[in-house]
PDB file of C-alpha atoms and ligand atoms in Angstrom:
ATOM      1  CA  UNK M   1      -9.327  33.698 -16.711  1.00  0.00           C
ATOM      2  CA  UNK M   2     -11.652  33.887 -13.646  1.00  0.00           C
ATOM      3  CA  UNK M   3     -11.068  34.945 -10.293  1.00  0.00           C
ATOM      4  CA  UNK M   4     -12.273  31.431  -9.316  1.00  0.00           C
ATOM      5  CA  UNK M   5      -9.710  29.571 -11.344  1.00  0.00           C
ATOM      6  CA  UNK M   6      -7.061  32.091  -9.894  1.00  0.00           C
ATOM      7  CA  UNK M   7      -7.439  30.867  -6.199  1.00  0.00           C
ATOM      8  CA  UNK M   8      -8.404  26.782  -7.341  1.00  0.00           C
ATOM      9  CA  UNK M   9      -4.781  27.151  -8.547  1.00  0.00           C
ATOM     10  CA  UNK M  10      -3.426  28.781  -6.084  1.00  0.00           C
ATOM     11  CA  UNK M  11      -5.377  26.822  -3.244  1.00  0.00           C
ATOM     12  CA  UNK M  12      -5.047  23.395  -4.779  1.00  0.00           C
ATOM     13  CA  UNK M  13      -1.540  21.812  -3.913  1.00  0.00           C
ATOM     14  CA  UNK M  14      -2.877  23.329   0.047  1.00  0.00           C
ATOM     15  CA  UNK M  15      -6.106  21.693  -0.170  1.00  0.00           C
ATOM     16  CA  UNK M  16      -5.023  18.346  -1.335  1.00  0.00           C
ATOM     17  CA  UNK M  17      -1.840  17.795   0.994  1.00  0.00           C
ATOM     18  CA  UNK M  18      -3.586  16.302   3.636  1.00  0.00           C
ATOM     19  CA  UNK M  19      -4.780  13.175   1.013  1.00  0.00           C
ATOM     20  CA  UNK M  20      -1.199  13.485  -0.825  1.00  0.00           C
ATOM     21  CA  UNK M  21       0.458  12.609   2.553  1.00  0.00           C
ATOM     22  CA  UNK M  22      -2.349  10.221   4.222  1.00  0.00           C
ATOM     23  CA  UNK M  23      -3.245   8.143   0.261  1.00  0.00           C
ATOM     24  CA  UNK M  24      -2.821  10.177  -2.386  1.00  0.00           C
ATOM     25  CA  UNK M  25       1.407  10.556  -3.001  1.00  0.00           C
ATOM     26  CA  UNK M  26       1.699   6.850  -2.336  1.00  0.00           C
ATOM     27  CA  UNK M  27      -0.986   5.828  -5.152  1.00  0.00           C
ATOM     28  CA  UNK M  28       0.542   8.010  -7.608  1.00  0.00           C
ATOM     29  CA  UNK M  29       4.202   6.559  -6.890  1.00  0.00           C
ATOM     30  CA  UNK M  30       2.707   3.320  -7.228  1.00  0.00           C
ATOM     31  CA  UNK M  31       0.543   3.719 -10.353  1.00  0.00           C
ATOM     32  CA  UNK M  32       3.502   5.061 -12.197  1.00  0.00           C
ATOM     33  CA  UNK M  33       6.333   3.506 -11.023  1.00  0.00           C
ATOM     34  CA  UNK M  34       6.140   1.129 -13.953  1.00  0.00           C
ATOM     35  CA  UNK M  35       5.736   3.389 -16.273  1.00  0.00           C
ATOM     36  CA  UNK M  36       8.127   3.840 -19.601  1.00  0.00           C
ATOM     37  CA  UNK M  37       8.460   5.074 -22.944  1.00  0.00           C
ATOM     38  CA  UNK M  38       7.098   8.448 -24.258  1.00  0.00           C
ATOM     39  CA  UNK M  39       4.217  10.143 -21.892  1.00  0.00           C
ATOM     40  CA  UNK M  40       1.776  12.287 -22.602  1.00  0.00           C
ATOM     41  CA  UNK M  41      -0.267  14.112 -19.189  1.00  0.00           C
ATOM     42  CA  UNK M  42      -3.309  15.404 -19.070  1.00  0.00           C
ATOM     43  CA  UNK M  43      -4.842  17.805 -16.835  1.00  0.00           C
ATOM     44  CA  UNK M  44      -1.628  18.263 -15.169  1.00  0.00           C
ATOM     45  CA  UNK M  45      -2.612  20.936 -12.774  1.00  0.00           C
ATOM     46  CA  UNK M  46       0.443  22.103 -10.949  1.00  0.00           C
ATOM     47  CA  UNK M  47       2.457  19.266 -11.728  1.00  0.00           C
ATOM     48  CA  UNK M  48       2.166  16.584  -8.605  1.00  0.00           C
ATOM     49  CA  UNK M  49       2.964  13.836 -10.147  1.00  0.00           C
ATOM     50  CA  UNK M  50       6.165  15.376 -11.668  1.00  0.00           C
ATOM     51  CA  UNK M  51       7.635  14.043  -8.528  1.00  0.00           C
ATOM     52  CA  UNK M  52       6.743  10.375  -8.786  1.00  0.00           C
ATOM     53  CA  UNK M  53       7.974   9.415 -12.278  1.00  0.00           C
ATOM     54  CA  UNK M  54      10.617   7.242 -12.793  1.00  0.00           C
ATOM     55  CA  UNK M  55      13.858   8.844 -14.141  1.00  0.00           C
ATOM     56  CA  UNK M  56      14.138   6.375 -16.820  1.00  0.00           C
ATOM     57  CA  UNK M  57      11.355   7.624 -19.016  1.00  0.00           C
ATOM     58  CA  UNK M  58      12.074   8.394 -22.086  1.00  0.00           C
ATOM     59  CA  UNK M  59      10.093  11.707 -22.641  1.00  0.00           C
ATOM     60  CA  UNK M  60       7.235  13.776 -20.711  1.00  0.00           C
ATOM     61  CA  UNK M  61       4.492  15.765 -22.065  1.00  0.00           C
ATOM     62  CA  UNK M  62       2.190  17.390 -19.559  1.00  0.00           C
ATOM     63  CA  UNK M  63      -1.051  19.104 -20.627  1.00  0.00           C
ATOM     64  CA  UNK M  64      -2.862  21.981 -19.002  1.00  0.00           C
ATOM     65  CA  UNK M  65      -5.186  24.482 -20.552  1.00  0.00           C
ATOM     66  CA  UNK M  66      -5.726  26.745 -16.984  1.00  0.00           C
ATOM     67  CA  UNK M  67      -3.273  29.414 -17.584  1.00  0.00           C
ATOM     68  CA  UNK M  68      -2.920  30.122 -13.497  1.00  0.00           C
ATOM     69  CA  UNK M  69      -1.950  26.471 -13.301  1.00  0.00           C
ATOM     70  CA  UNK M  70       0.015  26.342 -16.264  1.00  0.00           C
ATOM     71  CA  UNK M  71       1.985  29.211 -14.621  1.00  0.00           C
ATOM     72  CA  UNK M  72       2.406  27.448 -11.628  1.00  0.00           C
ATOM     73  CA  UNK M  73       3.435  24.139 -13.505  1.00  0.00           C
ATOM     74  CA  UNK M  74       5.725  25.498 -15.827  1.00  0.00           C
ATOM     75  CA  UNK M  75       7.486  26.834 -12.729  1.00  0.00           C
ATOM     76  CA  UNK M  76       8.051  23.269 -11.054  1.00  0.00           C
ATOM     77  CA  UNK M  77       9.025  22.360 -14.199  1.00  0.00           C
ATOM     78  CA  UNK M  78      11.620  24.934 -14.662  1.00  0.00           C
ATOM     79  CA  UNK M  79      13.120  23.136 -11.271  1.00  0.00           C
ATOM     80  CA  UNK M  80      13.415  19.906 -13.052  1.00  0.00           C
ATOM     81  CA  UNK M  81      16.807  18.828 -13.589  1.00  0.00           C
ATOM     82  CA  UNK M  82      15.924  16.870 -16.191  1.00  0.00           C
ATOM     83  CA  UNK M  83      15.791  18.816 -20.017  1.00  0.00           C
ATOM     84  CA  UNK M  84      12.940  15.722 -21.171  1.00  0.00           C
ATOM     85  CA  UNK M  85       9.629  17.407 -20.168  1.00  0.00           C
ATOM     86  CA  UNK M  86       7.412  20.077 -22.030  1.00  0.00           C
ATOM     87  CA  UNK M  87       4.761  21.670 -21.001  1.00  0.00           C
ATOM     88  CA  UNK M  88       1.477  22.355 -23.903  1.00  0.00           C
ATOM     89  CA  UNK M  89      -1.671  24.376 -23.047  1.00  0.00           C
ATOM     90  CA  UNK M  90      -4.159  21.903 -24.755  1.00  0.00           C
ATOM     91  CA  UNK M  91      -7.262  20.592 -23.526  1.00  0.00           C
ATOM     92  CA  UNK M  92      -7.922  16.621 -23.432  1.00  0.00           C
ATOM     93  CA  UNK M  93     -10.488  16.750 -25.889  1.00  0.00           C
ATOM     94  CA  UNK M  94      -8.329  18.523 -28.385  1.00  0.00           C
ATOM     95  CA  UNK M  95      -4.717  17.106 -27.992  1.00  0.00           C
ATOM     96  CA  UNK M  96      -3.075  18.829 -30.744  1.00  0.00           C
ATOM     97  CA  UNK M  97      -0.281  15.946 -31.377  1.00  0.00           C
ATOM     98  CA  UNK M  98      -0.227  13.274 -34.597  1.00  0.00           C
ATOM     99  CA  UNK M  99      -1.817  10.226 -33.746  1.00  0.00           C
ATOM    100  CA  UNK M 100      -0.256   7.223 -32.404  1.00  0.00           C
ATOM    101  CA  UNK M 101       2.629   9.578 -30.323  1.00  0.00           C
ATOM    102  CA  UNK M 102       2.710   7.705 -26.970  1.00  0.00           C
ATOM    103  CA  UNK M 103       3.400   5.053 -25.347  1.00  0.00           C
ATOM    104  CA  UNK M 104       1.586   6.098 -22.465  1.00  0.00           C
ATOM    105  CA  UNK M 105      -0.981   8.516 -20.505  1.00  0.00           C
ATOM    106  CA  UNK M 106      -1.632   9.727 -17.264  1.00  0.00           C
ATOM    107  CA  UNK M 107      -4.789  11.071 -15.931  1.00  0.00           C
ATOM    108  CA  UNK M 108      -4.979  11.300 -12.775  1.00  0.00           C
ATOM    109  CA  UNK M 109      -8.183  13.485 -10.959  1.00  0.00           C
ATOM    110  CA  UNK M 110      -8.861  14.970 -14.186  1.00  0.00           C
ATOM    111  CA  UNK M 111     -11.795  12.603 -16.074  1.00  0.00           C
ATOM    112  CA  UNK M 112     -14.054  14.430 -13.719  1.00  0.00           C
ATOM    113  CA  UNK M 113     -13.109  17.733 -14.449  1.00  0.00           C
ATOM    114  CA  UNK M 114     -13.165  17.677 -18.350  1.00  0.00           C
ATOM    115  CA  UNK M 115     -16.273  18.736 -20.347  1.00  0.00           C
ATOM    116  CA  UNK M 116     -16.753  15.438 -22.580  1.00  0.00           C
ATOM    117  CA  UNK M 117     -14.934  11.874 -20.647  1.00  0.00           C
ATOM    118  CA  UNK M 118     -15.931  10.674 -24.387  1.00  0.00           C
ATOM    119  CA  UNK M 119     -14.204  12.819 -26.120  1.00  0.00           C
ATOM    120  CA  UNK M 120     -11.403  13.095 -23.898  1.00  0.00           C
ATOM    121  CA  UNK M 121     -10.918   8.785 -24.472  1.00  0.00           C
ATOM    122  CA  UNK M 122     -11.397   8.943 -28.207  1.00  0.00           C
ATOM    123  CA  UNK M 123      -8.616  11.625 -27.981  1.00  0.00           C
ATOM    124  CA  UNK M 124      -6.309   9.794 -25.625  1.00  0.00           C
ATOM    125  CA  UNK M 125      -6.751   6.695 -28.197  1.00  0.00           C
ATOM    126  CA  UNK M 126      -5.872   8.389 -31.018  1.00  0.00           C
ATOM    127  CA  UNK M 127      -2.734   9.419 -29.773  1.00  0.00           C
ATOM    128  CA  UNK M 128      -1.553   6.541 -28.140  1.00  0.00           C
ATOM    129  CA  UNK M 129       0.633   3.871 -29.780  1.00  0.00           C
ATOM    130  CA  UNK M 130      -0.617   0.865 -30.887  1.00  0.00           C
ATOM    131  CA  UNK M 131      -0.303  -1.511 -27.153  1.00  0.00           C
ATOM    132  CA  UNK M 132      -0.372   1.644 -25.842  1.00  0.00           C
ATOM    133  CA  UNK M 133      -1.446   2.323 -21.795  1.00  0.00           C
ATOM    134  CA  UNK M 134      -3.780   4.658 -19.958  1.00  0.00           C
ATOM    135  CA  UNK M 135      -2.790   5.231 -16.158  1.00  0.00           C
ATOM    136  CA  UNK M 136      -5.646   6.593 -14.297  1.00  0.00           C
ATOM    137  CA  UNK M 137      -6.488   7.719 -10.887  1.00  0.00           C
ATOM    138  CA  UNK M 138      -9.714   8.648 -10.859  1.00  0.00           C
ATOM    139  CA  UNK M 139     -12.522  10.128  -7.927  1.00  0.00           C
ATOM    140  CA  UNK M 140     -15.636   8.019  -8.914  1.00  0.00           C
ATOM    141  CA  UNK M 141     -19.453   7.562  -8.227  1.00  0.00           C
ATOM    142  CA  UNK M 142     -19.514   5.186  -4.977  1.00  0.00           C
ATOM    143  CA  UNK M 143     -20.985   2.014  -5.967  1.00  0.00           C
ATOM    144  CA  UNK M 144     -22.387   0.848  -2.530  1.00  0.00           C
ATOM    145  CA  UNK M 145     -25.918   1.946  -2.375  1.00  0.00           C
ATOM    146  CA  UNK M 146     -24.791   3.864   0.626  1.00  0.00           C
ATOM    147  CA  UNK M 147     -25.843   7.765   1.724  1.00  0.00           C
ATOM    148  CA  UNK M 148     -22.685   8.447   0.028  1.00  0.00           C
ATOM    149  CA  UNK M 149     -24.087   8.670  -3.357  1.00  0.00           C
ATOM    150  CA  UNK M 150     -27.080  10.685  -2.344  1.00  0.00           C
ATOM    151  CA  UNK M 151     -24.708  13.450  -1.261  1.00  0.00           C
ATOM    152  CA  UNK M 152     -22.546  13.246  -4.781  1.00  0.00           C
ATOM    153  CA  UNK M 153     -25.353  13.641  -6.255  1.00  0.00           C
ATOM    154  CA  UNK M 154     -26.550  16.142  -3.803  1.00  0.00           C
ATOM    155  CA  UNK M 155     -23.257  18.513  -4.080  1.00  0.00           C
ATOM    156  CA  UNK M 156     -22.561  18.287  -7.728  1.00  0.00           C
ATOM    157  CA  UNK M 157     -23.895  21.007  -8.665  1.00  0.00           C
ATOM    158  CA  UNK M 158     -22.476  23.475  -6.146  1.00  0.00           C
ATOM    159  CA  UNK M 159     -19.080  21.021  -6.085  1.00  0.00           C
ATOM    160  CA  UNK M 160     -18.504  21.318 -10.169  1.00  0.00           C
ATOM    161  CA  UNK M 161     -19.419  25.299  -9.975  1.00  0.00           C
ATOM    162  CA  UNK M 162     -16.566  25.849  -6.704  1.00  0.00           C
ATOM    163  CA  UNK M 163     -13.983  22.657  -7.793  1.00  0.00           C
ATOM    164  CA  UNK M 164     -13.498  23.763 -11.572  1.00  0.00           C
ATOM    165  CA  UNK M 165     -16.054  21.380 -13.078  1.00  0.00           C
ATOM    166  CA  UNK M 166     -15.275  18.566 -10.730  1.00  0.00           C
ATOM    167  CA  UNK M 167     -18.153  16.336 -11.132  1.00  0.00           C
ATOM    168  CA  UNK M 168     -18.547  13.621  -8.270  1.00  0.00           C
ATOM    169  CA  UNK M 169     -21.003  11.673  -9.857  1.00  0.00           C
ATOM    170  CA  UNK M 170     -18.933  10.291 -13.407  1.00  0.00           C
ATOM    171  CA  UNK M 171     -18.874   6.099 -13.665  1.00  0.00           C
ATOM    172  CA  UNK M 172     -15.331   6.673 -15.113  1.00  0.00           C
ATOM    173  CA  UNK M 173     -14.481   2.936 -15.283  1.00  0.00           C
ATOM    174  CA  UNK M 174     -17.651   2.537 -17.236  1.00  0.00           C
ATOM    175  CA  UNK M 175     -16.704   5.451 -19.876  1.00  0.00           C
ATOM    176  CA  UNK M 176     -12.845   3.652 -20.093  1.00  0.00           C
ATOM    177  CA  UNK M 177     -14.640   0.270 -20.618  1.00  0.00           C
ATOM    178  CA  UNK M 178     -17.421   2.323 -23.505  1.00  0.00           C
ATOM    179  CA  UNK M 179     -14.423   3.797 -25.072  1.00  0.00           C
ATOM    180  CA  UNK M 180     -12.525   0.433 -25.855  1.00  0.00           C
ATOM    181  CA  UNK M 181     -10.111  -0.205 -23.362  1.00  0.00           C
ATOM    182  CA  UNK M 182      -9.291  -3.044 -21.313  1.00  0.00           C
ATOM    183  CA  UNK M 183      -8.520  -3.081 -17.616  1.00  0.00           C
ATOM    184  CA  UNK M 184      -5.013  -4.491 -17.078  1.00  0.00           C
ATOM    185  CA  UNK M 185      -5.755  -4.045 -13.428  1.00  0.00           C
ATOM    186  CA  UNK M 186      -8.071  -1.828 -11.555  1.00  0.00           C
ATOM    187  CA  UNK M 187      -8.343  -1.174  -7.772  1.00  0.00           C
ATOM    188  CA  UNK M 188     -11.200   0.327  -6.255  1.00  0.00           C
ATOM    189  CA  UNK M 189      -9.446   2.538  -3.104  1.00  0.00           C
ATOM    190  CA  UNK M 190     -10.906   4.629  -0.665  1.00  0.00           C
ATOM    191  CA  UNK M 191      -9.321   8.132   0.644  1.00  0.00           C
ATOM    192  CA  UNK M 192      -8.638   9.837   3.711  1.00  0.00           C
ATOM    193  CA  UNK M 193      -7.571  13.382   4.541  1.00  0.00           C
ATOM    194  CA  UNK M 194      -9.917  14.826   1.830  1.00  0.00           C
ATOM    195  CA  UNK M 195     -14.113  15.258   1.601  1.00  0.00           C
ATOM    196  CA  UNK M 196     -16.154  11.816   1.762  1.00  0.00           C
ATOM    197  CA  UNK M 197     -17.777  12.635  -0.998  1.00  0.00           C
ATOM    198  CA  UNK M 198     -14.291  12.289  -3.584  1.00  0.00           C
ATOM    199  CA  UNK M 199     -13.166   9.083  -0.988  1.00  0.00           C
ATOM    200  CA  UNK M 200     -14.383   6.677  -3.754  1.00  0.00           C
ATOM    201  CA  UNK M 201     -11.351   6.182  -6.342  1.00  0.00           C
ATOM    202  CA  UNK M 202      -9.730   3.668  -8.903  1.00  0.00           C
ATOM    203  CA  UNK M 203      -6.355   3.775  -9.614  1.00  0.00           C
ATOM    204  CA  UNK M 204      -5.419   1.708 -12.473  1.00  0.00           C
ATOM    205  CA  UNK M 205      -3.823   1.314 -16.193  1.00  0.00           C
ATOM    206  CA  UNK M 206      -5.880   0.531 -19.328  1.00  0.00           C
ATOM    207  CA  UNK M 207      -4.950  -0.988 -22.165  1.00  0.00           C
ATOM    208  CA  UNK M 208      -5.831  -0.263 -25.801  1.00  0.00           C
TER     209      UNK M 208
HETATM  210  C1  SAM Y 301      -8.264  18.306  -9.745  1.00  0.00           C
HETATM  211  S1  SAM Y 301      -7.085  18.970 -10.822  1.00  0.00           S
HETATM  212  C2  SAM Y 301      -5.922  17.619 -10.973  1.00  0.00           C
HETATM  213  C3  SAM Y 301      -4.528  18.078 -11.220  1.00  0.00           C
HETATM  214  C4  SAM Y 301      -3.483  16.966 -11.318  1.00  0.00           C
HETATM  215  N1  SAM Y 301      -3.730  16.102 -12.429  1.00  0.00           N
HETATM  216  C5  SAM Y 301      -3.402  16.156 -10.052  1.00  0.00           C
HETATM  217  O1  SAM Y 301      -3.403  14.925 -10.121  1.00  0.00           O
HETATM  218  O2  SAM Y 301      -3.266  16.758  -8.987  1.00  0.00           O
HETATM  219  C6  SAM Y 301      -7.942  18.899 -12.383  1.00  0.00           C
HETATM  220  C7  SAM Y 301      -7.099  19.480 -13.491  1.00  0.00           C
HETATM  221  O3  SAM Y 301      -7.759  19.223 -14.745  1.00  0.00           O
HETATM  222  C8  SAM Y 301      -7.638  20.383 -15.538  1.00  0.00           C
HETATM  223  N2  SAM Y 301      -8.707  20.378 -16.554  1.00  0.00           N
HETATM  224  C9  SAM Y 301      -9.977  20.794 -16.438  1.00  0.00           C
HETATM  225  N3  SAM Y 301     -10.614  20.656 -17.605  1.00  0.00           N
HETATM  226  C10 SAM Y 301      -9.733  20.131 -18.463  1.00  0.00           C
HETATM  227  C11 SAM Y 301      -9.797  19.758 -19.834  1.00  0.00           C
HETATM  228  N4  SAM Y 301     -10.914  19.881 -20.536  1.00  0.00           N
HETATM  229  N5  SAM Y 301      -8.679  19.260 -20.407  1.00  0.00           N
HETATM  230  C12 SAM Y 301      -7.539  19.100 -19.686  1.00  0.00           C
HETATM  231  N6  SAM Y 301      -7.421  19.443 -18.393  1.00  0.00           N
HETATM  232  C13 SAM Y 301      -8.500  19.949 -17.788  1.00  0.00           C
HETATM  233  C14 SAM Y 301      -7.761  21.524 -14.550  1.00  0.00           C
HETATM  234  O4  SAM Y 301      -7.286  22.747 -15.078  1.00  0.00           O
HETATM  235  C15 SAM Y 301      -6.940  20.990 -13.401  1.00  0.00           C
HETATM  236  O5  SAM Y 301      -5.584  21.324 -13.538  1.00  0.00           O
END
């Protein structure tokens, strides 16, 4: 436990609120509005999206292996209504549940945090049932040849050492593509309220 990952988590919910209200809190409610079944998240941080899932679902699973957020987490979850949710410290390259336990996951600002995207996908596969769905909202690389990418590239270093191992340079629609999923749809959207250099994002779901 660092002193760094004590104020990210205690910092985090204030330094994103500004994109929640202006982009981010509408994407989420629309990525998983549809959603159903069993649902495994990972990376769940302090639990943001606990807000924006439907209250027909039939269980959730949320994954975070930073105790301070964990802490914080487990305490919005404690103000859930709802007795369906559990909270598990593992990280996304080492879910500890039997294959094939999901109908669906949820990553959302996380494939640039974890050490190994690969890993992390061969993970979420294995866990997933068969026609099973991967809802993502991702910070990506820009793809416009614009100064933009210059300064991800720039930052990262300094970014991934300050933002928990944020990296601002990861092609994750490439590694989702690698890893054997199909796009059921994919939008390429662009944020406001937060740093340029994490404006470039896809929200989307995957399918095995
Ligand atoms: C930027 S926060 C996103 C939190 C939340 N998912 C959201 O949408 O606001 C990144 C989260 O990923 C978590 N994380 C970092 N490395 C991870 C790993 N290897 N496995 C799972 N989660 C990880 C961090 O602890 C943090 O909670």
């Amino acid at each position: 436990m660092s002193i760094r990952s004590f104020f990210m988590a205690k910092y985090y919910d204030s330094s994103i609120k500004k994109m929640e209200e202006q982009c981010l809190g509408d994407w989420r409610r629309e990525l998983l509005s549809p959603i159903s079944g069993d649902i495994l998240e990972i990376g769940s941080g302090t639990g943001v999206n606990l807000f924006h899932y439907p209250k027909s679902i039939g269980s959730l699973t949320l994954t975070e292996p930073e105790p301070h957020m964990r802490k914080l987490l487990q305490n919005n979850v404690n103000n859930q209504p709802e007795g369906k949710i559990r909270v598990e410290a593992f990280s996304a390259e080492a879910l500890k549940f039997p294959d094939q336990s999901f109908d669906a996951v949820v990553s959302t600002l996380v494939l640039c945090s974890v050490n190994s995207p690969e890993k992390t996908l061969e993970e979420i596969k294995r866990v997933l049932k068969p026609q099973g769905k991967l809802f993502v909202l991702e910070h990506v690389l820009a793809t416009e040849k614009t100064p933009l990418i210059k300064w991800q590239k720039l930052l990262q270093p300094f970014w991934k050492c300050m933002c928990g191992n944020c990296h601002l340079t990861r092609n994750t629609e490439k590694s989702i593509l690698e890893a054997g999923f199909s796009f059921d749809s994919i939008d390429r959207v662009y944020s406001s309220g937060g740093p340029a250099v994490i404006s470039t994002m896809i929200k989307g779901v995957a399918l095995l």
